[in-house]
Amino acid sequence: MSADLDPAIGRTEELVVEAREAQRSRRPGSLQRVGDHLKREWQLYVMLIPTVLWLLIFLYKPMYGLQIAFKDYSIFRGVAGSPWIGFEHFQTLFGNDQFLRALKNTIIISFYGLLFGFPMPILLALMFNEILNQTFKKSAQTIVYLPHFVSSVIIAGIVITAFSPSAGIVNTIMGWFGIEPIYFLTKPEWFRPIFVGTGVWQEAGFQSIVYLAAIAGVSPTLYESAVVDGASRWQMMWKITIPSILPTIIIMLIIRIGNMLEVSFEMIILLYQPATYETADVVNTFIYRQGIQGGQYDLAAAAGLFNAVVAFVLVMTANTISKRYSRTSLW
Amino acid sequence: MINMNLYSRGDKLFVIVNMVLIGLFTISTLYPFIYIASLSLSTGFEARAGNVIMTPVGFTIEAYKQVLSEPLFWSSYMNTFIYTIGGTLMSLAFIIPGAYALSRPQLYGRRFWNLMVAFTMWFNAGLIPFFLNMRDLGLLDSYFGIIIGFAVNGFNIILLRNFFEGIPQSFEEAARMDGANEFQVLWKVYVPLSKPAIATVALFCIVSRWNGFFWAMVLLQDEEKIPLQVYLRKVIAELSDDEEFATSLLTAAYSFETVSAAIIVCSIVPILLIYPFLQKYFSKGILLGGVKE
């Protein structure tokens, strides 16, 4: 119990276990030993090899291919044969208005996503927790989890239809109040609200599961004694439920910040158009256009490398902080 | 639960306001789907005029007839089934034995192999190197490329590995006594005991395959091979970019809006059919997701 409460003790235990494991795997083994081991356990390696090969071919080989970010890549010379040019692509990128705009948009869109997308599932979980009618609660949950499982193409299809200027329901309703129709998806100022709103609408319900699980873990005796003391439900929510799930909230916040650069660019590709690039184009959509559509592989790979390194630093920092905070790493 | 009569008037108000808010959020989640379904069953004229609000106006199934008469709809639907079933089976064929091996304490270099898996979750080379690699491997425009290229996923391996690690050793002892080898232990002891975890991983795969769109769009140029999501995207993009074409499509019976709504409905139905399973296993999966290295 004390180990759970005291992070320092926890860390020590972890270190001891790590040290032991390290010792076990580094036992002075002669070739003979390895041979014996393989003879006995070869089946395990047969099971492992496909996965390892897959990782090497499909994920690690592209990492080797990342070197084109520092090369003047030509398809005919290949990855290894193309000449090195140092940081030229990075210099180009940071002098490129489109890239800088994409970087700015990535940060702004993820910030809005965090600002509106983060509190919503917490709020929903707290509200679900206050519902006493189980049938109502179950049906409501079944419905709000659903959009998570629907593909981005369908969600985008719904958004495009609903916001269409001629037939869309949004403009129809605005018409009732005498507001002129707006072609929302061609208006740069409307892109971010629509994109962020869609994301919150799609994911808030499903993300509330984590918090509902945390709430389910709160000891019922806390509520029982609060009832005896005459606490109202509002007070119990603020004084018991929220403080109890605070660690979960903080860890989720850290994860969210760690994954900040992961704007769902699939959805952006589906919703944006040249008229809205100004506010909608993010780093990954920029990479897609320049690289895959435009064929400037080396430049786009450099943008991707920049993105990946920043993301890696964010994720690792998030993981370290959460490890220190909770003793549970994220993976 | 605590008796409702014990609540003060303030509590009752709180409970009611809460229920109303949740009710509103639920309706706002459901409404777009109802709207699309109604649109798909309305006449093109009414849909274009913006008269569809809640229920079909001028009920007709012309839009569906139009969708179903398109050969590309059928081939893309078929392809989605091929990618979903083939891809999921391929994933399980890699992940189950891989996760099992990684869960065994006697595996040499276990920490190294585990790190190799986990690292792919923290860092990836990005779109361009992955794309060029697929091209160099000759996997563009190929069914096999789509199926194998996304077979393994670090998160799923770690999820299953953790589950295997949680199974007490005592379960396999009887099998070991009978001289079972590792394959037999995995197949006869671990797989049956891990059905919920394997179901979770399989459902993760099914949903991501069914919904997968970006890489299918990038890697497949041949129309015959595209999955439903790419087809749907094509239809919506073509029609919404070209107002003239969209208008030319307008007949009294169907319009661009009703046709795309009908495709949306057709592609959502299979997800709805497996939704009860999804809900059951995914909420477990997302919690198993706070996995440790």
Short mmCIF file of N, CA and C in Angstrom, two decimals, chain B residues 107-260:
data_model
loop_
_atom_site.label_atom_id
_atom_site.label_comp_id
_atom_site.label_asym_id
_atom_site.label_seq_id
_atom_site.Cartn_x
_atom_site.Cartn_y
_atom_site.Cartn_z
N LEU B 107 12.33 -15.64 -23.28
CA LEU B 107 12.77 -15.13 -24.58
C LEU B 107 14.04 -14.28 -24.43
N TYR B 108 15.07 -14.61 -25.19
CA TYR B 108 16.29 -13.81 -25.14
C TYR B 108 16.04 -12.43 -25.72
N GLY B 109 16.60 -11.42 -25.11
CA GLY B 109 16.46 -10.05 -25.62
C GLY B 109 15.04 -9.54 -25.56
N ARG B 110 14.30 -10.02 -24.58
CA ARG B 110 12.89 -9.67 -24.52
C ARG B 110 12.69 -8.15 -24.42
N ARG B 111 13.51 -7.51 -23.61
CA ARG B 111 13.39 -6.06 -23.45
C ARG B 111 13.64 -5.35 -24.78
N PHE B 112 14.62 -5.87 -25.49
CA PHE B 112 14.96 -5.26 -26.78
C PHE B 112 13.80 -5.39 -27.76
N TRP B 113 13.24 -6.59 -27.87
CA TRP B 113 12.13 -6.81 -28.81
C TRP B 113 10.93 -5.97 -28.43
N ASN B 114 10.67 -5.89 -27.13
CA ASN B 114 9.53 -5.08 -26.68
C ASN B 114 9.73 -3.60 -26.98
N LEU B 115 10.98 -3.17 -26.80
CA LEU B 115 11.29 -1.77 -27.09
C LEU B 115 11.12 -1.50 -28.59
N MET B 116 11.50 -2.50 -29.38
CA MET B 116 11.38 -2.36 -30.83
C MET B 116 9.92 -2.15 -31.23
N VAL B 117 9.02 -2.85 -30.54
CA VAL B 117 7.60 -2.67 -30.82
C VAL B 117 7.13 -1.30 -30.32
N ALA B 118 7.49 -0.99 -29.07
CA ALA B 118 6.99 0.24 -28.45
C ALA B 118 7.49 1.48 -29.18
N PHE B 119 8.72 1.43 -29.68
CA PHE B 119 9.30 2.60 -30.33
C PHE B 119 8.46 3.06 -31.52
N THR B 120 7.83 2.08 -32.21
CA THR B 120 7.03 2.45 -33.38
C THR B 120 5.79 3.24 -32.98
N MET B 121 5.45 3.20 -31.69
CA MET B 121 4.31 4.00 -31.24
C MET B 121 4.72 5.44 -30.93
N TRP B 122 6.01 5.64 -30.70
CA TRP B 122 6.46 6.99 -30.34
C TRP B 122 6.96 7.75 -31.54
N PHE B 123 7.50 7.03 -32.47
CA PHE B 123 8.14 7.69 -33.60
C PHE B 123 7.79 6.96 -34.87
N ASN B 124 7.31 7.70 -35.86
CA ASN B 124 7.19 7.05 -37.16
C ASN B 124 7.71 7.96 -38.25
N ALA B 125 8.16 7.32 -39.31
CA ALA B 125 8.90 8.05 -40.33
C ALA B 125 8.02 9.05 -41.07
N GLY B 126 6.72 8.84 -41.03
CA GLY B 126 5.84 9.80 -41.68
C GLY B 126 5.34 9.33 -43.03
N LEU B 127 4.51 10.16 -43.63
CA LEU B 127 3.79 9.77 -44.85
C LEU B 127 4.72 9.44 -46.01
N ILE B 128 5.69 10.32 -46.25
CA ILE B 128 6.47 10.20 -47.48
C ILE B 128 7.35 8.94 -47.48
N PRO B 129 8.19 8.74 -46.45
CA PRO B 129 9.00 7.52 -46.47
C PRO B 129 8.17 6.24 -46.51
N PHE B 130 7.03 6.25 -45.83
CA PHE B 130 6.17 5.06 -45.87
C PHE B 130 5.66 4.83 -47.29
N PHE B 131 5.22 5.90 -47.91
CA PHE B 131 4.71 5.81 -49.28
C PHE B 131 5.80 5.33 -50.24
N LEU B 132 6.99 5.93 -50.14
CA LEU B 132 8.08 5.54 -51.06
C LEU B 132 8.47 4.09 -50.83
N ASN B 133 8.44 3.67 -49.56
CA ASN B 133 8.77 2.28 -49.25
C ASN B 133 7.76 1.33 -49.89
N MET B 134 6.49 1.67 -49.79
CA MET B 134 5.46 0.82 -50.41
C MET B 134 5.68 0.77 -51.92
N ARG B 135 6.03 1.92 -52.49
CA ARG B 135 6.27 1.95 -53.93
C ARG B 135 7.47 1.08 -54.29
N ASP B 136 8.56 1.23 -53.51
CA ASP B 136 9.76 0.44 -53.79
C ASP B 136 9.51 -1.05 -53.64
N LEU B 137 8.60 -1.39 -52.74
CA LEU B 137 8.29 -2.81 -52.55
C LEU B 137 7.33 -3.32 -53.62
N GLY B 138 6.91 -2.44 -54.50
CA GLY B 138 5.97 -2.83 -55.56
C GLY B 138 4.58 -3.11 -55.02
N LEU B 139 4.20 -2.41 -53.96
CA LEU B 139 2.90 -2.69 -53.34
C LEU B 139 1.86 -1.62 -53.64
N LEU B 140 2.15 -0.75 -54.64
CA LEU B 140 1.11 0.20 -55.05
C LEU B 140 0.06 -0.56 -55.85
N ASP B 141 -1.17 -0.09 -55.75
CA ASP B 141 -2.23 -0.67 -56.55
C ASP B 141 -2.36 -2.17 -56.37
N SER B 142 -2.19 -2.64 -55.14
CA SER B 142 -2.27 -4.08 -54.96
C SER B 142 -3.10 -4.42 -53.73
N TYR B 143 -3.96 -5.41 -53.89
CA TYR B 143 -4.75 -5.88 -52.75
C TYR B 143 -3.83 -6.31 -51.62
N PHE B 144 -2.79 -7.07 -52.01
CA PHE B 144 -1.88 -7.60 -51.01
C PHE B 144 -1.19 -6.47 -50.24
N GLY B 145 -0.83 -5.42 -50.96
CA GLY B 145 -0.16 -4.29 -50.33
C GLY B 145 -1.00 -3.68 -49.22
N ILE B 146 -2.29 -3.48 -49.50
CA ILE B 146 -3.17 -2.90 -48.48
C ILE B 146 -3.31 -3.87 -47.31
N ILE B 147 -3.43 -5.15 -47.61
CA ILE B 147 -3.66 -6.12 -46.54
C ILE B 147 -2.43 -6.29 -45.66
N ILE B 148 -1.24 -6.41 -46.29
CA ILE B 148 -0.04 -6.66 -45.48
C ILE B 148 0.52 -5.36 -44.89
N GLY B 149 0.39 -4.27 -45.63
CA GLY B 149 1.07 -3.02 -45.25
C GLY B 149 0.61 -2.43 -43.93
N PHE B 150 -0.57 -2.84 -43.46
CA PHE B 150 -1.07 -2.28 -42.21
C PHE B 150 -1.43 -3.38 -41.22
N ALA B 151 -0.73 -4.53 -41.36
CA ALA B 151 -1.11 -5.70 -40.57
C ALA B 151 -0.75 -5.55 -39.10
N VAL B 152 0.42 -5.01 -38.80
CA VAL B 152 0.89 -5.00 -37.42
C VAL B 152 0.76 -3.60 -36.85
N ASN B 153 0.43 -3.55 -35.59
CA ASN B 153 0.25 -2.27 -34.93
C ASN B 153 0.72 -2.45 -33.49
N GLY B 154 1.67 -1.59 -33.10
CA GLY B 154 2.31 -1.75 -31.79
C GLY B 154 1.33 -1.79 -30.65
N PHE B 155 0.34 -0.92 -30.72
CA PHE B 155 -0.64 -0.85 -29.65
C PHE B 155 -1.35 -2.20 -29.45
N ASN B 156 -1.78 -2.82 -30.57
CA ASN B 156 -2.49 -4.09 -30.46
C ASN B 156 -1.59 -5.20 -29.92
N ILE B 157 -0.32 -5.21 -30.34
CA ILE B 157 0.60 -6.23 -29.84
C ILE B 157 0.75 -6.09 -28.33
N ILE B 158 0.95 -4.85 -27.87
CA ILE B 158 1.20 -4.64 -26.45
C ILE B 158 -0.05 -4.98 -25.64
N LEU B 159 -1.20 -4.61 -26.19
CA LEU B 159 -2.46 -4.93 -25.50
C LEU B 159 -2.59 -6.44 -25.28
N LEU B 160 -2.34 -7.20 -26.34
CA LEU B 160 -2.50 -8.65 -26.25
C LEU B 160 -1.39 -9.28 -25.39
N ARG B 161 -0.17 -8.75 -25.55
CA ARG B 161 0.95 -9.26 -24.75
C ARG B 161 0.65 -9.09 -23.26
N ASN B 162 0.14 -7.91 -22.89
CA ASN B 162 -0.19 -7.69 -21.48
C ASN B 162 -1.25 -8.68 -21.00
N PHE B 163 -2.20 -8.96 -21.87
CA PHE B 163 -3.24 -9.90 -21.48
C PHE B 163 -2.65 -11.29 -21.27
N PHE B 164 -1.78 -11.73 -22.20
CA PHE B 164 -1.12 -13.04 -22.05
C PHE B 164 -0.30 -13.09 -20.76
N GLU B 165 0.39 -11.98 -20.46
CA GLU B 165 1.22 -11.96 -19.25
C GLU B 165 0.38 -12.11 -17.99
N GLY B 166 -0.88 -11.67 -18.07
CA GLY B 166 -1.73 -11.74 -16.89
C GLY B 166 -2.30 -13.13 -16.63
N ILE B 167 -2.11 -14.06 -17.58
CA ILE B 167 -2.65 -15.41 -17.38
C ILE B 167 -1.68 -16.22 -16.51
N PRO B 168 -2.18 -16.75 -15.38
CA PRO B 168 -1.28 -17.46 -14.47
C PRO B 168 -0.64 -18.68 -15.14
N GLN B 169 0.64 -18.91 -14.81
CA GLN B 169 1.40 -20.03 -15.36
C GLN B 169 0.71 -21.38 -15.13
N SER B 170 -0.03 -21.46 -14.00
CA SER B 170 -0.61 -22.75 -13.62
C SER B 170 -1.53 -23.30 -14.71
N PHE B 171 -2.12 -22.40 -15.53
CA PHE B 171 -3.03 -22.87 -16.57
C PHE B 171 -2.33 -23.75 -17.60
N GLU B 172 -1.05 -23.47 -17.85
CA GLU B 172 -0.38 -24.21 -18.92
C GLU B 172 0.33 -25.46 -18.41
N GLU B 173 0.40 -25.62 -17.09
CA GLU B 173 1.20 -26.73 -16.56
C GLU B 173 0.72 -28.09 -17.04
N ALA B 174 -0.61 -28.29 -17.00
CA ALA B 174 -1.15 -29.59 -17.43
C ALA B 174 -0.75 -29.89 -18.87
N ALA B 175 -0.85 -28.85 -19.72
CA ALA B 175 -0.50 -29.04 -21.12
C ALA B 175 0.98 -29.37 -21.27
N ARG B 176 1.81 -28.70 -20.48
CA ARG B 176 3.26 -28.94 -20.53
C ARG B 176 3.58 -30.38 -20.13
N MET B 177 2.87 -30.85 -19.08
CA MET B 177 3.07 -32.23 -18.62
C MET B 177 2.80 -33.22 -19.74
N ASP B 178 1.76 -32.88 -20.56
CA ASP B 178 1.42 -33.75 -21.67
C ASP B 178 2.39 -33.60 -22.83
N GLY B 179 3.43 -32.79 -22.62
CA GLY B 179 4.45 -32.64 -23.65
C GLY B 179 4.06 -31.70 -24.77
N ALA B 180 3.17 -30.75 -24.47
CA ALA B 180 2.77 -29.80 -25.51
C ALA B 180 3.92 -28.86 -25.83
N ASN B 181 4.08 -28.52 -27.13
CA ASN B 181 5.11 -27.54 -27.48
C ASN B 181 4.50 -26.14 -27.42
N GLU B 182 5.31 -25.12 -27.73
CA GLU B 182 4.84 -23.73 -27.58
C GLU B 182 3.61 -23.45 -28.44
N PHE B 183 3.61 -23.97 -29.67
CA PHE B 183 2.46 -23.71 -30.55
C PHE B 183 1.19 -24.28 -29.93
N GLN B 184 1.32 -25.48 -29.37
CA GLN B 184 0.15 -26.12 -28.78
C GLN B 184 -0.31 -25.39 -27.52
N VAL B 185 0.67 -24.93 -26.72
CA VAL B 185 0.30 -24.19 -25.52
C VAL B 185 -0.44 -22.92 -25.91
N LEU B 186 0.10 -22.22 -26.92
CA LEU B 186 -0.55 -20.99 -27.37
C LEU B 186 -1.96 -21.28 -27.86
N TRP B 187 -2.06 -22.28 -28.72
CA TRP B 187 -3.33 -22.54 -29.40
C TRP B 187 -4.38 -23.15 -28.47
N LYS B 188 -3.94 -24.05 -27.57
CA LYS B 188 -4.90 -24.78 -26.76
C LYS B 188 -5.14 -24.17 -25.38
N VAL B 189 -4.16 -23.38 -24.90
CA VAL B 189 -4.33 -22.80 -23.57
C VAL B 189 -4.57 -21.30 -23.65
N TYR B 190 -3.63 -20.58 -24.28
CA TYR B 190 -3.69 -19.12 -24.23
C TYR B 190 -4.80 -18.53 -25.09
N VAL B 191 -4.94 -19.04 -26.32
CA VAL B 191 -5.96 -18.45 -27.21
C VAL B 191 -7.37 -18.61 -26.61
N PRO B 192 -7.74 -19.83 -26.15
CA PRO B 192 -9.09 -19.94 -25.57
C PRO B 192 -9.29 -19.04 -24.35
N LEU B 193 -8.23 -18.88 -23.53
CA LEU B 193 -8.37 -18.05 -22.33
C LEU B 193 -8.40 -16.56 -22.67
N SER B 194 -7.95 -16.20 -23.87
CA SER B 194 -7.81 -14.78 -24.21
C SER B 194 -8.88 -14.32 -25.18
N LYS B 195 -9.94 -15.08 -25.31
CA LYS B 195 -10.96 -14.72 -26.30
C LYS B 195 -11.41 -13.25 -26.21
N PRO B 196 -11.67 -12.71 -25.00
CA PRO B 196 -12.12 -11.30 -24.97
C PRO B 196 -11.06 -10.34 -25.52
N ALA B 197 -9.80 -10.60 -25.15
CA ALA B 197 -8.73 -9.70 -25.62
C ALA B 197 -8.54 -9.84 -27.12
N ILE B 198 -8.60 -11.07 -27.62
CA ILE B 198 -8.44 -11.27 -29.06
C ILE B 198 -9.62 -10.65 -29.81
N ALA B 199 -10.82 -10.79 -29.23
CA ALA B 199 -11.99 -10.17 -29.86
C ALA B 199 -11.82 -8.65 -29.92
N THR B 200 -11.28 -8.08 -28.84
CA THR B 200 -11.06 -6.64 -28.82
C THR B 200 -10.12 -6.23 -29.95
N VAL B 201 -8.99 -6.95 -30.03
CA VAL B 201 -8.01 -6.63 -31.07
C VAL B 201 -8.63 -6.81 -32.46
N ALA B 202 -9.38 -7.91 -32.64
CA ALA B 202 -10.00 -8.17 -33.94
C ALA B 202 -10.97 -7.05 -34.30
N LEU B 203 -11.74 -6.58 -33.31
CA LEU B 203 -12.69 -5.50 -33.60
C LEU B 203 -11.97 -4.19 -33.91
N PHE B 204 -10.86 -3.92 -33.20
CA PHE B 204 -10.04 -2.76 -33.54
C PHE B 204 -9.65 -2.83 -35.02
N CYS B 205 -9.19 -4.01 -35.42
CA CYS B 205 -8.75 -4.19 -36.81
C CYS B 205 -9.91 -4.01 -37.77
N ILE B 206 -11.05 -4.64 -37.45
CA ILE B 206 -12.19 -4.58 -38.36
C ILE B 206 -12.62 -3.13 -38.57
N VAL B 207 -12.74 -2.38 -37.48
CA VAL B 207 -13.21 -1.00 -37.61
C VAL B 207 -12.20 -0.16 -38.38
N SER B 208 -10.91 -0.32 -38.07
CA SER B 208 -9.96 0.54 -38.76
C SER B 208 -9.87 0.16 -40.23
N ARG B 209 -10.06 -1.13 -40.54
CA ARG B 209 -10.05 -1.54 -41.94
C ARG B 209 -11.29 -1.03 -42.66
N TRP B 210 -12.43 -1.22 -42.04
CA TRP B 210 -13.69 -0.82 -42.68
C TRP B 210 -13.68 0.69 -42.96
N ASN B 211 -13.16 1.46 -42.00
CA ASN B 211 -13.19 2.91 -42.12
C ASN B 211 -11.97 3.48 -42.83
N GLY B 212 -10.94 2.66 -43.02
CA GLY B 212 -9.67 3.16 -43.56
C GLY B 212 -9.86 3.81 -44.92
N PHE B 213 -9.28 4.99 -45.07
CA PHE B 213 -9.51 5.70 -46.31
C PHE B 213 -8.24 6.33 -46.87
N PHE B 214 -7.46 6.99 -46.00
CA PHE B 214 -6.36 7.79 -46.53
C PHE B 214 -5.38 6.96 -47.35
N TRP B 215 -4.87 5.87 -46.77
CA TRP B 215 -3.85 5.11 -47.49
C TRP B 215 -4.43 4.38 -48.69
N ALA B 216 -5.69 3.97 -48.58
CA ALA B 216 -6.32 3.34 -49.74
C ALA B 216 -6.39 4.34 -50.88
N MET B 217 -6.69 5.59 -50.55
CA MET B 217 -6.77 6.63 -51.57
C MET B 217 -5.40 6.88 -52.20
N VAL B 218 -4.36 6.88 -51.32
CA VAL B 218 -3.02 7.19 -51.82
C VAL B 218 -2.42 6.02 -52.60
N LEU B 219 -2.62 4.82 -52.12
CA LEU B 219 -1.91 3.66 -52.68
C LEU B 219 -2.64 3.03 -53.86
N LEU B 220 -3.95 3.26 -53.96
CA LEU B 220 -4.70 2.59 -55.03
C LEU B 220 -5.14 3.59 -56.09
N GLN B 221 -4.64 3.43 -57.30
CA GLN B 221 -5.09 4.30 -58.40
C GLN B 221 -6.18 3.60 -59.21
N ASP B 222 -6.08 2.28 -59.27
CA ASP B 222 -6.98 1.47 -60.08
C ASP B 222 -8.39 1.46 -59.44
N GLU B 223 -9.35 2.02 -60.17
CA GLU B 223 -10.71 2.13 -59.62
C GLU B 223 -11.32 0.80 -59.20
N GLU B 224 -10.89 -0.25 -59.89
CA GLU B 224 -11.45 -1.57 -59.59
C GLU B 224 -11.08 -2.04 -58.18
N LYS B 225 -10.01 -1.44 -57.63
CA LYS B 225 -9.51 -1.95 -56.35
C LYS B 225 -9.89 -1.08 -55.16
N ILE B 226 -10.48 0.07 -55.43
CA ILE B 226 -10.73 0.98 -54.30
C ILE B 226 -11.83 0.45 -53.38
N PRO B 227 -11.68 0.72 -52.08
CA PRO B 227 -12.73 0.34 -51.12
C PRO B 227 -13.85 1.37 -51.09
N LEU B 228 -14.89 1.02 -50.39
CA LEU B 228 -16.09 1.84 -50.32
C LEU B 228 -15.83 3.29 -49.88
N GLN B 229 -14.97 3.46 -48.86
CA GLN B 229 -14.74 4.81 -48.34
C GLN B 229 -14.15 5.72 -49.41
N VAL B 230 -13.25 5.16 -50.22
CA VAL B 230 -12.62 5.96 -51.27
C VAL B 230 -13.65 6.29 -52.34
N TYR B 231 -14.49 5.31 -52.64
CA TYR B 231 -15.56 5.54 -53.62
C TYR B 231 -16.51 6.63 -53.13
N LEU B 232 -16.90 6.53 -51.88
CA LEU B 232 -17.80 7.52 -51.29
C LEU B 232 -17.18 8.91 -51.37
N ARG B 233 -15.90 8.99 -51.06
CA ARG B 233 -15.20 10.26 -51.11
C ARG B 233 -15.20 10.83 -52.53
N LYS B 234 -14.95 9.93 -53.49
CA LYS B 234 -14.94 10.35 -54.89
C LYS B 234 -16.29 10.96 -55.29
N VAL B 235 -17.35 10.24 -54.93
CA VAL B 235 -18.68 10.71 -55.31
C VAL B 235 -18.95 12.08 -54.71
N ILE B 236 -18.67 12.19 -53.39
CA ILE B 236 -18.97 13.46 -52.73
C ILE B 236 -18.10 14.58 -53.29
N ALA B 237 -16.81 14.29 -53.48
CA ALA B 237 -15.90 15.32 -53.97
C ALA B 237 -16.28 15.75 -55.38
N GLU B 238 -16.54 14.77 -56.25
CA GLU B 238 -16.88 15.10 -57.63
C GLU B 238 -18.12 15.97 -57.69
N LEU B 239 -19.13 15.57 -56.94
CA LEU B 239 -20.39 16.26 -57.03
C LEU B 239 -20.37 17.61 -56.34
N SER B 240 -19.66 17.67 -55.18
CA SER B 240 -19.72 18.94 -54.47
C SER B 240 -18.77 19.97 -55.10
N ASP B 241 -17.74 19.49 -55.84
CA ASP B 241 -16.84 20.44 -56.49
C ASP B 241 -17.48 21.00 -57.75
N ASP B 242 -18.37 20.22 -58.32
CA ASP B 242 -18.89 20.60 -59.62
C ASP B 242 -20.39 20.84 -59.52
N GLU B 243 -20.71 22.05 -59.15
CA GLU B 243 -22.11 22.41 -58.92
C GLU B 243 -22.96 22.12 -60.17
N GLU B 244 -22.36 22.39 -61.33
CA GLU B 244 -23.10 22.20 -62.57
C GLU B 244 -23.48 20.74 -62.76
N PHE B 245 -22.47 19.89 -62.53
CA PHE B 245 -22.69 18.46 -62.67
C PHE B 245 -23.73 17.99 -61.66
N ALA B 246 -23.61 18.53 -60.44
CA ALA B 246 -24.55 18.15 -59.39
C ALA B 246 -25.97 18.54 -59.80
N THR B 247 -26.08 19.73 -60.40
CA THR B 247 -27.41 20.17 -60.82
C THR B 247 -27.93 19.32 -61.98
N SER B 248 -26.99 18.94 -62.86
CA SER B 248 -27.43 18.13 -64.00
C SER B 248 -27.93 16.77 -63.54
N LEU B 249 -27.42 16.34 -62.39
CA LEU B 249 -27.84 15.05 -61.88
C LEU B 249 -29.25 15.12 -61.30
N LEU B 250 -29.63 16.36 -60.98
CA LEU B 250 -30.92 16.54 -60.33
C LEU B 250 -32.06 16.13 -61.25
N THR B 251 -32.81 15.16 -60.79
CA THR B 251 -34.05 14.83 -61.47
C THR B 251 -35.12 15.01 -60.41
N ALA B 252 -36.34 14.82 -60.78
CA ALA B 252 -37.37 14.94 -59.76
C ALA B 252 -37.17 13.87 -58.68
N ALA B 253 -36.57 12.74 -59.10
CA ALA B 253 -36.52 11.60 -58.19
C ALA B 253 -35.33 11.64 -57.23
N TYR B 254 -34.14 11.98 -57.74
CA TYR B 254 -32.99 11.99 -56.84
C TYR B 254 -32.08 13.16 -57.16
N SER B 255 -31.21 13.48 -56.21
CA SER B 255 -30.27 14.57 -56.41
C SER B 255 -28.94 14.15 -55.82
N PHE B 256 -27.95 15.00 -55.99
CA PHE B 256 -26.64 14.74 -55.40
C PHE B 256 -26.76 14.45 -53.90
N GLU B 257 -27.59 15.25 -53.22
CA GLU B 257 -27.72 15.08 -51.77
C GLU B 257 -28.31 13.71 -51.43
N THR B 258 -29.35 13.33 -52.13
CA THR B 258 -30.00 12.07 -51.74
C THR B 258 -29.12 10.88 -52.11
N VAL B 259 -28.38 11.00 -53.23
CA VAL B 259 -27.51 9.89 -53.63
C VAL B 259 -26.36 9.73 -52.63
N SER B 260 -25.71 10.84 -52.26
CA SER B 260 -24.60 10.65 -51.32
C SER B 260 -25.13 10.20 -49.96
#
